[in-house]
Short mmCIF file of C-alpha atoms in Angstrom, two decimals:
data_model
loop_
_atom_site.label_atom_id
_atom_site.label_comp_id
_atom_site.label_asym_id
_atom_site.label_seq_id
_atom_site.Cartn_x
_atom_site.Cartn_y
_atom_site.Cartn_z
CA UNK A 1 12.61 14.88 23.64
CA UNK A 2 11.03 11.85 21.99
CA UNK A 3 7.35 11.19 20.45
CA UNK A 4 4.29 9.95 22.67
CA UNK A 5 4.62 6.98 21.04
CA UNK A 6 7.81 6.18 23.30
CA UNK A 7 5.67 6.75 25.81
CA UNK A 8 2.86 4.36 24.70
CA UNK A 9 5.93 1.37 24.07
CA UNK A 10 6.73 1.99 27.94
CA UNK A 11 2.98 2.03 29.33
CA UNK A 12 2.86 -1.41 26.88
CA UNK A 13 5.43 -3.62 28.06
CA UNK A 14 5.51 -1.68 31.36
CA UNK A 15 8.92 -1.04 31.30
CA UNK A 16 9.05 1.39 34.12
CA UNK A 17 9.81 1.47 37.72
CA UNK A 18 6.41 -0.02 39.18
CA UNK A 19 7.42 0.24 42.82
CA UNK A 20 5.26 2.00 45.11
CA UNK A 21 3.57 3.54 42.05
CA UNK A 22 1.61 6.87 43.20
CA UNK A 23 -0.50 9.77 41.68
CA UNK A 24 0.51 12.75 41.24
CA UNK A 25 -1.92 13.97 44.49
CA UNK A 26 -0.30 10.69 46.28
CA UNK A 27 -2.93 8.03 45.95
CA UNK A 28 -1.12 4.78 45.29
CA UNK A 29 -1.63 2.69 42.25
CA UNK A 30 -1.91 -1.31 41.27
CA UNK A 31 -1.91 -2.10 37.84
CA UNK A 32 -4.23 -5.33 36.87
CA UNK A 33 -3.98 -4.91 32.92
CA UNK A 34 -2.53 -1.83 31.39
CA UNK A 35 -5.06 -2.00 28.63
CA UNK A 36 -5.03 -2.96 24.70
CA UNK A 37 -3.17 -0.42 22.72
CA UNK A 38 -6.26 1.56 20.28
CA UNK A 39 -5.37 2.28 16.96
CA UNK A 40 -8.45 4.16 16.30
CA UNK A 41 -10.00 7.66 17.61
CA UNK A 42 -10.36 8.09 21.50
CA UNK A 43 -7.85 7.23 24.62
CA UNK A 44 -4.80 5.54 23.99
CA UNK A 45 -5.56 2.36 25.56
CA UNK A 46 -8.84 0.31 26.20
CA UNK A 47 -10.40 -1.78 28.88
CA UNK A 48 -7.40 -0.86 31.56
CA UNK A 49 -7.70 -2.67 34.99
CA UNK A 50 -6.41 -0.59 38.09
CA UNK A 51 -6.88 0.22 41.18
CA UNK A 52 -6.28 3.85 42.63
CA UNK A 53 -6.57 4.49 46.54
CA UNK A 54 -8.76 2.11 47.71
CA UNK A 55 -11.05 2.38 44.18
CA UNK A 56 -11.13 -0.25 41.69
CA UNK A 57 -11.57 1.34 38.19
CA UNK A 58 -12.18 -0.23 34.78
CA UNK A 59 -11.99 2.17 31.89
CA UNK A 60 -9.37 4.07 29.84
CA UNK A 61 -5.74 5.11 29.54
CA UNK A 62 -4.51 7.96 27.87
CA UNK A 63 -1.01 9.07 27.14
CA UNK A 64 0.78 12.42 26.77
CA UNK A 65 4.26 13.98 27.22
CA UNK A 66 2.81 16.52 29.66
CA UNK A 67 -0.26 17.25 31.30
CA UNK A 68 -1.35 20.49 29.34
CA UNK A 69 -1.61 18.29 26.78
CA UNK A 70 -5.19 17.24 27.48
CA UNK A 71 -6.04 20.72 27.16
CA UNK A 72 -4.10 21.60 23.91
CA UNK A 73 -5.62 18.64 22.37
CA UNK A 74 -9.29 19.71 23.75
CA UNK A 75 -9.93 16.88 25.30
CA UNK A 76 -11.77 18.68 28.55
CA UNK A 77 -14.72 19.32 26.11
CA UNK A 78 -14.77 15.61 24.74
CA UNK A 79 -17.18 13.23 26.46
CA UNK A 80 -15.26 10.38 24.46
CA UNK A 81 -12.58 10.99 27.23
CA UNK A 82 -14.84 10.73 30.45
CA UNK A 83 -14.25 7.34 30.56
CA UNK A 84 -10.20 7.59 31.07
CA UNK A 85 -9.51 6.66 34.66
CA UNK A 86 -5.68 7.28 34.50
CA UNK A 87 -3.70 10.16 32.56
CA UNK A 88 -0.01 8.87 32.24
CA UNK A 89 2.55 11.23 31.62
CA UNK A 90 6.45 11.99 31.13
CA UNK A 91 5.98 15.04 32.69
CA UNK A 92 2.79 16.29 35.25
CA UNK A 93 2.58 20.05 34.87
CA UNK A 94 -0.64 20.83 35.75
CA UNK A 95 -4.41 19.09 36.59
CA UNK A 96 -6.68 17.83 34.37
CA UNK A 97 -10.51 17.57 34.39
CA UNK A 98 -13.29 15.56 32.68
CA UNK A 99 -15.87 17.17 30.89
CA UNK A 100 -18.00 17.45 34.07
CA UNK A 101 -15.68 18.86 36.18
CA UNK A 102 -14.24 15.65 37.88
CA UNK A 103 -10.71 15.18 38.30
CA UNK A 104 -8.92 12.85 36.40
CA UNK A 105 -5.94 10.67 38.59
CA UNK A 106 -2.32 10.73 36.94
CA UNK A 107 0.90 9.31 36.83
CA UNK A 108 4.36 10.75 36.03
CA UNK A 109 6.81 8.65 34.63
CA UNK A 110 10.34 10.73 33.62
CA UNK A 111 12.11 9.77 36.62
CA UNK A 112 10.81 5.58 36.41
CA UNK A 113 12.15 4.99 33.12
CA UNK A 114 15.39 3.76 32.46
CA UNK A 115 17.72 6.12 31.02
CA UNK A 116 19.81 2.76 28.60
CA UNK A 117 16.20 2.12 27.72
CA UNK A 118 15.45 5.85 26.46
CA UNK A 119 19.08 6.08 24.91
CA UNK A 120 18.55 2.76 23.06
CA UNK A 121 15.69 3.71 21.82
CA UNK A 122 17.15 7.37 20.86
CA UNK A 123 20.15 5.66 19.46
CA UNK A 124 18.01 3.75 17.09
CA UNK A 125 15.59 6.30 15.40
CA UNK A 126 18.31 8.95 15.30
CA UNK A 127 20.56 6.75 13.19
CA UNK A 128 21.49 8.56 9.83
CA UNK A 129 20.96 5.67 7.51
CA UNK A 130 17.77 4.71 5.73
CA UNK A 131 17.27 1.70 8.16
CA UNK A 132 18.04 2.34 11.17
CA UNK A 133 18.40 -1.56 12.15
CA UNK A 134 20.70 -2.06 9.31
CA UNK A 135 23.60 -2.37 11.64
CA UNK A 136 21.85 -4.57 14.32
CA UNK A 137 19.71 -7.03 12.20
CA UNK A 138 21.72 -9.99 12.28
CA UNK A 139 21.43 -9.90 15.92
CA UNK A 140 18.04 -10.60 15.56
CA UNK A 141 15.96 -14.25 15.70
CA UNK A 142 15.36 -15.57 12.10
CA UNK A 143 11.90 -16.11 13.19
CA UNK A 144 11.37 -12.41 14.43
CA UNK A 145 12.44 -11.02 11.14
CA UNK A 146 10.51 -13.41 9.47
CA UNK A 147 7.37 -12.74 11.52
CA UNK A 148 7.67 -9.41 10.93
CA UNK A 149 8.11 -9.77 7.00
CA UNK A 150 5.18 -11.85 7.01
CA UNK A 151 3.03 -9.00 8.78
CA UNK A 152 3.89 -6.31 6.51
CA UNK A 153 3.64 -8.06 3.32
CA UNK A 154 0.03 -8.98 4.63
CA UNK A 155 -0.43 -5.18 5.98
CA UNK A 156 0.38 -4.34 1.85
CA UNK A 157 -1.94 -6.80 0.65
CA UNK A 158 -4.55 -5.55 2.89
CA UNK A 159 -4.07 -1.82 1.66
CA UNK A 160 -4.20 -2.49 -1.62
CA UNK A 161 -7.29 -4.72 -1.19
CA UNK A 162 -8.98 -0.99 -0.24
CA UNK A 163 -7.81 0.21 -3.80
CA UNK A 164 -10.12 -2.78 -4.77
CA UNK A 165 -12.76 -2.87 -2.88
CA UNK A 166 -13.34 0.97 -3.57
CA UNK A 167 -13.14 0.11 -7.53
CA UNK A 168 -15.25 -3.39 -6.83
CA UNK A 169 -17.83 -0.45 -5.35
CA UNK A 170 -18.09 1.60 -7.98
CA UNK A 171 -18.73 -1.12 -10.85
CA UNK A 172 -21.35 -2.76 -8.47
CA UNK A 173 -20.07 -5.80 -7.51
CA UNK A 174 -18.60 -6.35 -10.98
CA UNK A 175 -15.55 -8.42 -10.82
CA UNK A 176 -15.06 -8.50 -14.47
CA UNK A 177 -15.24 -4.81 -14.74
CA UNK A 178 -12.72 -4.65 -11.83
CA UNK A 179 -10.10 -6.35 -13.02
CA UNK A 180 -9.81 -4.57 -16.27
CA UNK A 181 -9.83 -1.42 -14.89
CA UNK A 182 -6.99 -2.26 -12.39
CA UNK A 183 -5.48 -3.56 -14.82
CA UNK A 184 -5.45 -0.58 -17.26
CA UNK A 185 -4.48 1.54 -14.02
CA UNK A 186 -0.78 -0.58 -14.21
CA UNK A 187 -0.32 -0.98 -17.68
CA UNK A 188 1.55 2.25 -17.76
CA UNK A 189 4.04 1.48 -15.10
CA UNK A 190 6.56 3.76 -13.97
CA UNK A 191 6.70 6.31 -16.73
CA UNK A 192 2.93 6.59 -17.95
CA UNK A 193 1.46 5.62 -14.21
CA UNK A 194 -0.77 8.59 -14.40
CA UNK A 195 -1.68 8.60 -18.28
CA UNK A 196 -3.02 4.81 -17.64
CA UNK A 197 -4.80 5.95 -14.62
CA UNK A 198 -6.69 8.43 -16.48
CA UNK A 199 -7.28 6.39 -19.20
CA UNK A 200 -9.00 3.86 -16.82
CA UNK A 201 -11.34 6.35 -16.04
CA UNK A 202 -12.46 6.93 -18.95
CA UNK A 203 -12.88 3.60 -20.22
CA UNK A 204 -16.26 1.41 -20.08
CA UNK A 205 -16.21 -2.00 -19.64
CA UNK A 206 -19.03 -2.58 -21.24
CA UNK A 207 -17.78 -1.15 -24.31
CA UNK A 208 -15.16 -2.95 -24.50
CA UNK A 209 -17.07 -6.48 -23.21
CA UNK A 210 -19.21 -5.58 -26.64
CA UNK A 211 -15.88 -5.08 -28.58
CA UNK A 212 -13.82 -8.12 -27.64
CA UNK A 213 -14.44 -9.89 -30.62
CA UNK A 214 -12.45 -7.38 -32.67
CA UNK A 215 -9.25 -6.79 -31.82
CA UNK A 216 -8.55 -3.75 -34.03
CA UNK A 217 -11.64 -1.97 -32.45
CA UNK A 218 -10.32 -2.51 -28.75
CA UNK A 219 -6.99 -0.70 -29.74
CA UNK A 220 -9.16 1.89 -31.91
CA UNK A 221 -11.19 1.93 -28.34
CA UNK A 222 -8.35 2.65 -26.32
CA UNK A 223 -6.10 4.82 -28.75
CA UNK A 224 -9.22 6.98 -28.88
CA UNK A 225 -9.83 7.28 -25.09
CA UNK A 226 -6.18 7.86 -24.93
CA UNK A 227 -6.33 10.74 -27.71
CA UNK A 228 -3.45 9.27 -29.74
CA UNK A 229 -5.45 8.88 -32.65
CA UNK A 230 -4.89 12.36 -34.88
CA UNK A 231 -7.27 13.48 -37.90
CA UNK A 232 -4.26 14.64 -39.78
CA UNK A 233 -2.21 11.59 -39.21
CA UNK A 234 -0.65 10.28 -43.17
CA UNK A 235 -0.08 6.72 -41.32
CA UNK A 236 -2.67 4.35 -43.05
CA UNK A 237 -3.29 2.30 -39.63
CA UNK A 238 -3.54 5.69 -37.64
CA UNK A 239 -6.33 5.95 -39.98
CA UNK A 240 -8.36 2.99 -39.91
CA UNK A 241 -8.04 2.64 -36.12
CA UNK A 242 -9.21 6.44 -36.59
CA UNK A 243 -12.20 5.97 -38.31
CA UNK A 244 -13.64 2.93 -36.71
CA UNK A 245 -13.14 5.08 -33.51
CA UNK A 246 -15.16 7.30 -34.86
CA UNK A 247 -18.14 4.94 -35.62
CA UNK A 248 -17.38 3.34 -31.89
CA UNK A 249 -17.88 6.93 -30.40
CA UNK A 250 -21.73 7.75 -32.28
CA UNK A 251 -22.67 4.35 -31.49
CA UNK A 252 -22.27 4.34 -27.95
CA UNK A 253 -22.12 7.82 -27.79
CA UNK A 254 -18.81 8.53 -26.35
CA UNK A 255 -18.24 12.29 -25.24
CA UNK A 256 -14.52 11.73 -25.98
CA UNK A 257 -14.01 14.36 -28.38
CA UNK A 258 -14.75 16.61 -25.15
CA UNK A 259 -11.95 14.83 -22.60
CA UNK A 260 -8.85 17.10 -22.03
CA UNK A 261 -5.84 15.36 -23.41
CA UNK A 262 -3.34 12.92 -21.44
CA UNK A 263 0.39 13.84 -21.06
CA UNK A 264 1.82 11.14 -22.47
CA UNK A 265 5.27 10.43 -22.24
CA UNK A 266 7.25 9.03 -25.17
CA UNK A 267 11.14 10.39 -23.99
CA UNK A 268 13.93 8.92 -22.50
CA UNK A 269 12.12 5.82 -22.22
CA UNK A 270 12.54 2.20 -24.57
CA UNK A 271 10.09 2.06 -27.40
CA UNK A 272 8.62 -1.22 -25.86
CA UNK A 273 7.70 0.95 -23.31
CA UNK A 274 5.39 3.60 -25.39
CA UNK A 275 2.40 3.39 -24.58
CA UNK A 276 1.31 3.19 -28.23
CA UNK A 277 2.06 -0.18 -28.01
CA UNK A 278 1.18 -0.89 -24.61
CA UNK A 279 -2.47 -0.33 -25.35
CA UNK A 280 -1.92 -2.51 -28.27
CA UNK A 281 -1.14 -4.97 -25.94
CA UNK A 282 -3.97 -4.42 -23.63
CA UNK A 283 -6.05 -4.74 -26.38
CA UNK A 284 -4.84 -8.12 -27.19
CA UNK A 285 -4.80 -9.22 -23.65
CA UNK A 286 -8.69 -8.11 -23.33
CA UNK A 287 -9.45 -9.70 -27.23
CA UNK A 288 -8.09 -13.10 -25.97
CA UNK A 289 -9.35 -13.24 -22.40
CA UNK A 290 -12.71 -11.00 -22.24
CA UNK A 291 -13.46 -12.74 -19.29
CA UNK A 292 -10.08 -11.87 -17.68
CA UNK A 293 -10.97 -12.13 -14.14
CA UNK A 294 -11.90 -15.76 -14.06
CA UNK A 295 -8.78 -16.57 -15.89
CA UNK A 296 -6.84 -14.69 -13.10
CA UNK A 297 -8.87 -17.45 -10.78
CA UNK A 298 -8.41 -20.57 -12.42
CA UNK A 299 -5.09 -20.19 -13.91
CA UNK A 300 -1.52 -21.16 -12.45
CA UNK A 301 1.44 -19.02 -13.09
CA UNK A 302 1.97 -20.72 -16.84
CA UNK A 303 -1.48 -19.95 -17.59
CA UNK A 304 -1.70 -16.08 -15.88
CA UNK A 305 1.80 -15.60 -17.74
CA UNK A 306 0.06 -16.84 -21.34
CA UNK A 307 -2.44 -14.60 -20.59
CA UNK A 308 -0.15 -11.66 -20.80
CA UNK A 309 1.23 -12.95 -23.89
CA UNK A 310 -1.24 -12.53 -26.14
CA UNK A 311 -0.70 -11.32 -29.80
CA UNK A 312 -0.62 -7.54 -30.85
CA UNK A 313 -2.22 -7.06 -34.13
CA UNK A 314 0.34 -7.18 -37.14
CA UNK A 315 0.77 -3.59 -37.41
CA UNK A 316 2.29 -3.46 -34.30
CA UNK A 317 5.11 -6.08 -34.85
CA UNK A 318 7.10 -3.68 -36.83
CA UNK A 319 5.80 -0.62 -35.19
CA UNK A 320 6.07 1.06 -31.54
CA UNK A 321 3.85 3.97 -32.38
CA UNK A 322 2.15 5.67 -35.82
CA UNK A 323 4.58 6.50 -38.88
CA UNK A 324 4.85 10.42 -38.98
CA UNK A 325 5.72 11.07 -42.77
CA UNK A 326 5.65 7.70 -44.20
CA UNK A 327 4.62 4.01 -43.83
CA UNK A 328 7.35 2.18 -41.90
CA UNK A 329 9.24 5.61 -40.58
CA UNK A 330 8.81 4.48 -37.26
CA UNK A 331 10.28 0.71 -37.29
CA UNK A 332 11.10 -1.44 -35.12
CA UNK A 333 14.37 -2.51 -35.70
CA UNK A 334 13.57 -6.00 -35.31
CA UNK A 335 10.31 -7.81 -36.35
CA UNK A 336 8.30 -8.76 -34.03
CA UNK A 337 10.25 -7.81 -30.70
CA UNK A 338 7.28 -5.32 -29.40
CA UNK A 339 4.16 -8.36 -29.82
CA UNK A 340 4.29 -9.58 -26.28
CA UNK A 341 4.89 -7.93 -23.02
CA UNK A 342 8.27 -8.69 -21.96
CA UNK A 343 9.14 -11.26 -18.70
CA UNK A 344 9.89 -8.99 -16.57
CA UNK A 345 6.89 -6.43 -17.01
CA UNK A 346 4.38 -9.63 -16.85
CA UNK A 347 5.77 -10.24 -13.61
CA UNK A 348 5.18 -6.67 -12.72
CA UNK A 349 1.81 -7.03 -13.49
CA UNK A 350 1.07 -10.37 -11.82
CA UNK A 351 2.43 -8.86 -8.23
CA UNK A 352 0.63 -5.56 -8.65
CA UNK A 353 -2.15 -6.31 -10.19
CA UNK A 354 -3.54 -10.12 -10.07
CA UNK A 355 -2.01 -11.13 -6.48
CA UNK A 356 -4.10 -8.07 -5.28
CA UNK A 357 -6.90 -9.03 -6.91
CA UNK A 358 -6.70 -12.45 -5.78
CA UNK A 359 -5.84 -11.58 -2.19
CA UNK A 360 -9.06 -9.40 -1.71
CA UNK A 361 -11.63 -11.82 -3.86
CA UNK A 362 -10.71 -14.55 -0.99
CA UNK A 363 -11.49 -12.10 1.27
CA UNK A 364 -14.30 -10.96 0.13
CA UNK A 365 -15.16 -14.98 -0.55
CA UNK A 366 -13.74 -15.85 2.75
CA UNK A 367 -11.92 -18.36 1.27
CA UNK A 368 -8.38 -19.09 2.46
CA UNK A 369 -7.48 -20.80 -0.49
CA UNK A 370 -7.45 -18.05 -2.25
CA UNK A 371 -5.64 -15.76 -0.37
CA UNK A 372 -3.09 -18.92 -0.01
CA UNK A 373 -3.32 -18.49 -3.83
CA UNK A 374 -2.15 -14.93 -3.79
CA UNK A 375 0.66 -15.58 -1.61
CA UNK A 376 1.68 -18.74 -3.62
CA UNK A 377 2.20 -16.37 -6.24
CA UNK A 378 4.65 -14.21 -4.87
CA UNK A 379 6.77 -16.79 -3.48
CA UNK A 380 7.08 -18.52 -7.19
CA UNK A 381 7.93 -15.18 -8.68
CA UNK A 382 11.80 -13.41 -8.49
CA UNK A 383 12.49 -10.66 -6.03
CA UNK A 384 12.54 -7.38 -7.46
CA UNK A 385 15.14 -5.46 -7.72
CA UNK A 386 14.83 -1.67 -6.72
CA UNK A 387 16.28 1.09 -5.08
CA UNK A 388 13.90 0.34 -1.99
CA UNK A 389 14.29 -3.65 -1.81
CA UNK A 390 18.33 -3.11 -2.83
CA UNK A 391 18.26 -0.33 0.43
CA UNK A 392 17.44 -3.75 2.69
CA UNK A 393 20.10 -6.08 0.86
CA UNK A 394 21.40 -6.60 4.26
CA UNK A 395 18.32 -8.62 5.31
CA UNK A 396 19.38 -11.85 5.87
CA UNK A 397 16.67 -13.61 4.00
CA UNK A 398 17.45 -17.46 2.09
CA UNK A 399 16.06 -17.77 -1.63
CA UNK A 400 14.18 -14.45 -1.58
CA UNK A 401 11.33 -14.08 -3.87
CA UNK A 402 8.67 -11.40 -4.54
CA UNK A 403 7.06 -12.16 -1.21
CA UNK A 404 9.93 -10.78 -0.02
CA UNK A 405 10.68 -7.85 -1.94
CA UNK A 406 7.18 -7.10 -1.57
CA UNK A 407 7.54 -7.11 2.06
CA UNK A 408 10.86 -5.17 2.02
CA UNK A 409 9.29 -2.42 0.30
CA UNK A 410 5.96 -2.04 2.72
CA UNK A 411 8.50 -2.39 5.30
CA UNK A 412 10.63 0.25 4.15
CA UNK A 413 8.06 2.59 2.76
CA UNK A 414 5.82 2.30 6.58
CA UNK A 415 8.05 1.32 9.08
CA UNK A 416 11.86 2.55 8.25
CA UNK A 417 11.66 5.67 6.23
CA UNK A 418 8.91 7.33 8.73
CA UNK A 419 11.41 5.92 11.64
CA UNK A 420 8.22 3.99 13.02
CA UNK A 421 10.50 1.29 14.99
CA UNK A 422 8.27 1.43 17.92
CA UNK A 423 5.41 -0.27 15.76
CA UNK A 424 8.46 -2.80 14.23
CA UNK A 425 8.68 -6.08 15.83
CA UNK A 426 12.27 -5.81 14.90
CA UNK A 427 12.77 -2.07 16.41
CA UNK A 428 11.56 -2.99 19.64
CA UNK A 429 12.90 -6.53 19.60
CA UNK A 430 16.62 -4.21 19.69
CA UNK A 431 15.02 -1.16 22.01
CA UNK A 432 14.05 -4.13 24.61
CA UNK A 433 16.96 -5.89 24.81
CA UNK A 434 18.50 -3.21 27.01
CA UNK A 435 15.54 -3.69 29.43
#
C-alpha cells in the first residue's frame, strides 16, 4: 500500500481516469476545480467545484485510502466535515454520513489510476539510498531544481524566523536583547549546543547592557552564569573574574549560586573550542559592539566579520581555560592563536545566527531589502561542508555557496530523509513524467 498523500498527488493533478466518472451509488460526476490542497486542520481540499447528479455543489474534498476511514478518524461527530461534498477514496468499503445523518457522495479510484504511475511513484520512495532522486536528478530542468532550492532555503529561513519571533516575544519587542541571546544560544556549536542554550537562559541583557564597558566583568558575568568560576581555584585570573562575580551577583541580585550546574564538555574536542574561551570571546564581541543588533543591520560582510573579531582580554591569549596547579599550566602553545574566533566558526555564526535575524527583522519591517540582505549573505559566504550537504554532492549546482548548502540541508532534513517526494517539486517532477 502507499500513504494518503499518494492519493492527495492524484486528486491534485487529476491524474486518474476521468471518463464517465460515477459515485459509488452511481450518480455521475463533473469536476469544475478539484479544490486547493489545505495544509491546515479540516478536509483535505478547499473550495472544490463539482457537480454530482444533476446538483451543483461547492464545498469540500476529503481524502482517504478507504471509506472506514472517516469513521476511524471520527469524523461523523465533526461538524468541521459537514461541509465535504465528495469523499474520494482508493478503496469504498462502506457509507459514510455527516454529522446530521446525511449521506456523503464518494468516489473510488484503485481501478482509474495508472498502475506505471503508482509503480513510479513506489519505485521512488522505496529506493534504499538517502535521496531517493539521487539517481534521476540530472534528468531534471536546471530551473526545477533551482526553484525548488530556492523554496526550501526560504521554508528554513521562515522556521527559524519562529525561533525569533518567539525570543523577540519574550524580551518585548527588544531587538537588542534578541540578538544577544540568539547569539549566546550558537556560540557553543556542535559540542556545547546545549550548555550555551542554557546559559542564554540565564543571562540578562540588561546586565550585561550595564556591564559593556568592562570587558573583564562580561566574562566574570558569563563564567559565573556558566558556573566555571570555582572558590578553590589557585589560578590568579580564576580569581579576580571570581570575585568581581561575586560583587556583580549582590548588586543585581543574581540567584546564581542556586542554578544547577551545566555539563560542559571539555573532551575530545580542540582547545579553541572550550568554551572557557568561547565566552571570553562573547564577552569581547558584546564589550565592542553593545549595540550588536544594529551593527548586524548596517554592516556588510567585512564589517559583520570584524565584529566577530574582537579582542579577548590578555589572559586569554595564552590560555584556553583556568591553570589547575599553577599560573601558565594550561598554555596555549602558541600566543595569541585562541583571541579571535576562527574563519570558519564566524561564518557559522553569520548563517545561523545573523542571516536569521536579518531575514525575520525585514519581515517583521516588511522590508524586502532586508530580507534581500539576508539572502545576499548566504550567497557571498562558502558552502558548508557536512555529512548532510556532502549526502547531495550529486546536485548539479554551479559555484555553490551557503545558500546552497543551506538549502541542501532543509531539503534533506524535510523532504528526502522523511521520503516526502510528493511535497518535492523534484519528486513529482520524476513521479509525473510517467503520466
Amino acid at each position: 500500500m502507499f500513504p494518503e498523500e499518494f492519493l492527495h498527488f492524484i486528486w491534485q493533478f487529476q491524474y486518474f481516469d476521468s471518463a464517465e466518472l460515477r459515485t459509488t451509488d452511481g450518480q455521475a460526476i463533473l469536476i469544475s476545480k478539484q479544490g486547493f490542497l489545505n495544509s491546515d486542520a479540516g478536509p483535505d481540499f478547499r473550495e472544490a467545484r463539482l457537480r454530482i447528479g444533476e446538483m451543483e455543489w461547492n464545498g469540500q474534498v476529503e481524502i482517504h485510502l478507504k471509506s472506514s476511514d472517516w469513521h476511524n478518524h471520527k469524523h461523523q461527530f465533526d461538524k468541521a466535515y459537514d461541509s465535504v461534498v465528495l469523499h474520494v477514496v482508493w478503496e469504498a468499503d462502506r457509507e459514510i454520513l455527516r454529522t446530521d445523518g446525511t449521506y456523503v457522495p464518494q468516489l473510488e479510484l484503485k481501478d482509474r489510476v495508472s498502475l506505471q504511475l503508482l509503480s513510479k511513484y513506489q519505485g521512488l520512495i522505496q529506493q534504499r539510498v538517502d535521496v531517493p532522486c539521487q539517481t534521476q536528478i540530472k534528468n531534471i530542468d536546471a530551473l526545477k531544481r533551482q526553484s525548488m532550492i530556492d523554496r526550501v532555503l526560504v521554508e528554513r529561513l521562515q522556521r527559524k524566523t519562529k525561533d525569533v519571533e518567539i525570543l523577540l516575544k519574550k524580551y518585548g519587542g527588544d531587538w537588542d536583547a534578541t540578538a544577544v541571546h540568539f547569539l549566546i544560544r550558537y556560540f557553543g556549536f556542535k559540542k556545547n549546543e546545549e550548555g550555551f542554550q542554557q546559559l542564554s537562559k540565564r543571562v540578562s541583557y540588561k546586565v550585561m547592557k550595564k556591564l559593556a564597558f568592562d570587558k573583564k566583568d562580561l566574562e566574570a558575568y558569563l563564567l559565573g552564569l556558566a558556573g566555571l568560576l570555582d572558590d578553590d581555584s589557585s589560578d590568579f585570573y580564576s580569581k579576580a573574574l571570581k570575585e568581581r562575580f561575586d560583587y556583580i551577583n549582590h548588586k543585581f541580585q543574581l540567584i546564581a549560586t542556586t542554578l544547577p550546574p551545566i555539563p560542559w564538555k571539555f573532551m575530545r574536542m580542540r582547545p579553541a573550542n572550550f568554551p572557557t574561551i568561547r565566552m571570553a570571546q562573547l564577552a569581547a564581541i558584546i564589550h565592542q559592539s553593545p549595540r550588536l543588533f544594529a551593527v548586524f543591520v548596517e554592516s556588510d560582510l567585512a564589517g559583520l566579520r570584524g565584529v566577530f573579531k574582537s579582542k579577548v582580554s590578555d589572559y586569554w591569549l595564552t590560555h584556553f581555560q583556568f591553570a589547575k596547579d599553577k599560573p601558565g599550566a594550561e598554555k596555549a602553545k602558541s600566543s595569541g592563536q585562541s583571541a579571535f574566533v576562527g574563519s570558519q566558526s564566524i561564518d557559522i555564526l553569520l548563517i545561523n545566527c545573523v542571516v536569521p535575524l536579518l531575514f525575520a527583522y525585514g519581515k517583521e519591517q516588511g522590508s524586502a531589502e532586508l530580507e534581500e540582505k539576508a539572502l545576499l549573505l548566504l550567497n557571498q559566504l562558502q558552502f558548508e561542508e557536512n555529512t548532510i550537504t556532502r549526502k547531495l554532492s550529486f546536485m548539479p549546482v554551479e559555484k555553490p555557496t551557503a545558500y546552497e548548502s543551506q538549502a541542501f540541508i532543509e531539503l534533506y532534513q524535510h523532504y528526502c530523509q522523511p521520503r516526502r517526494c510528493l511535497s518535492c517539486q523534484i519528486g513529482t517532477h520524476l513521479i509525473r513524467q510517467s503520466h
